[in-house]
Amino acid sequence: MQMRKILFVVNPISGFRRDKSDLINLIHAQFPAADIELTAAPGEATRLSAEAARLGYGIVAAVGGDGTVNEVASGLVGTDTALGIIPRGSGNGLARGLGIPISPAESLHVLNAGAARTIDVGCAAHRHFFAVCGVGFDANVGQKFNAANWRGPLPYFLIAAQEFVGYQPEPLRLNVQDQRWEKAPFLITIANTQQYGNGAIIAPHAQPDDGLLDMCVVEPMGWLDVLKYAPRLFNGTIDRTPIISYQRVQEIAIEKDGPILFHVDGEATTCEGPLKISIKPRALHVMTLTGTPSPAPHHAH
């Protein structure tokens, strides 16, 4: 069997451990023929992965956090080249959502022993997302977190707690499957996979290959609600609470007065409204442990 040509795109500053030399040595040991590129600027990973797809690489592996994974995957949408994920970030949302191990040695093993699975891709304005996108509270936190120079779950929660104190939900106008409604939610998450990252499961029933996005609308809430419902976010039962409602959608448009702050896979950005969100069914190949969707029957090709 011919070995697929692999490119590793490494974000040298992702995650807690800025020094990536051990990991790079591990990659060299397991994949002596692979190419390795270190990124130096935002957007570079997308350019590198798109170029690798054009050159016929079998796999481009993103070594970094959700932002790096998003950039690499964005360059591979609609190509035959598979995304590999070596999760080195704070949340590792897509990796966790697809059951990819967090340990570097085990995630490298997936590239050798795993199989490609085809998943849907979300589009939000000018960006792609693979796990979740959203507006409201989490986009605000994402913006502050991206600007902070420390990483990990703890600073994320501290920033979230700080933001929560003065947060005022903004009125939004939504167009969803020909229905129009107005509300001022705490946040709206559009989920392709189940979780934000760090085990926070916002959309317990989301499937990354069902051709649909799960829209989660969270009502405004106070500290008591947070204390009451936060554990449910981590045990997969948040959908059983009165503060959140779900709808399966293929497209949605969100409008408000002024520019719209939103996040794609945790990374905040803005657009002039309306923010149009849609889905490209089965537009990305990803290396996972089994290559099969977990709950749905899978037919061999």
mmCIF file of C-alpha atoms in Angstrom, residues 2-9 35-37 45-60 75-76 78-82:
data_model
loop_
_atom_site.group_PDB
_atom_site.id
_atom_site.type_symbol
_atom_site.label_atom_id
_atom_site.label_comp_id
_atom_site.label_asym_id
_atom_site.label_seq_id
_atom_site.Cartn_x
_atom_site.Cartn_y
_atom_site.Cartn_z
ATOM 1 C CA GLN A 2 1.381 3.369 -0.925
ATOM 2 C CA MET A 3 1.965 5.699 2.009
ATOM 3 C CA ARG A 4 0.026 8.899 1.698
ATOM 4 C CA LYS A 5 2.112 12.018 1.599
ATOM 5 C CA ILE A 6 1.599 13.996 4.818
ATOM 6 C CA LEU A 7 2.150 17.653 5.669
ATOM 7 C CA PHE A 8 2.145 18.749 9.323
ATOM 8 C CA VAL A 9 1.192 22.402 9.837
ATOM 9 C CA ASP A 35 6.921 17.541 5.626
ATOM 10 C CA ILE A 36 6.588 20.004 8.507
ATOM 11 C CA GLU A 37 5.741 23.713 8.219
ATOM 12 C CA ALA A 45 -2.168 27.619 7.706
ATOM 13 C CA THR A 46 -5.060 27.957 5.231
ATOM 14 C CA ARG A 47 -2.698 28.911 2.433
ATOM 15 C CA LEU A 48 -0.327 26.025 3.249
ATOM 16 C CA SER A 49 -3.089 23.423 3.392
ATOM 17 C CA ALA A 50 -4.787 24.611 0.188
ATOM 18 C CA GLU A 51 -1.418 24.450 -1.567
ATOM 19 C CA ALA A 52 -0.774 20.928 -0.178
ATOM 20 C CA ALA A 53 -4.184 19.790 -1.467
ATOM 21 C CA ARG A 54 -3.304 21.142 -4.923
ATOM 22 C CA LEU A 55 -0.006 19.246 -4.790
ATOM 23 C CA GLY A 56 -1.838 15.995 -4.018
ATOM 24 C CA TYR A 57 -0.944 15.446 -0.361
ATOM 25 C CA GLY A 58 -3.098 12.710 1.195
ATOM 26 C CA ILE A 59 -3.280 14.291 4.653
ATOM 27 C CA VAL A 60 -2.607 17.735 6.080
ATOM 28 C CA GLY A 75 -7.943 25.172 3.065
ATOM 29 C CA LEU A 76 -9.099 21.560 2.564
ATOM 30 C CA GLY A 78 -14.067 20.428 -1.061
ATOM 31 C CA THR A 79 -10.738 18.680 -1.768
ATOM 32 C CA ASP A 80 -9.762 14.988 -1.578
ATOM 33 C CA THR A 81 -7.057 15.723 1.010
ATOM 34 C CA ALA A 82 -7.960 14.608 4.547
#
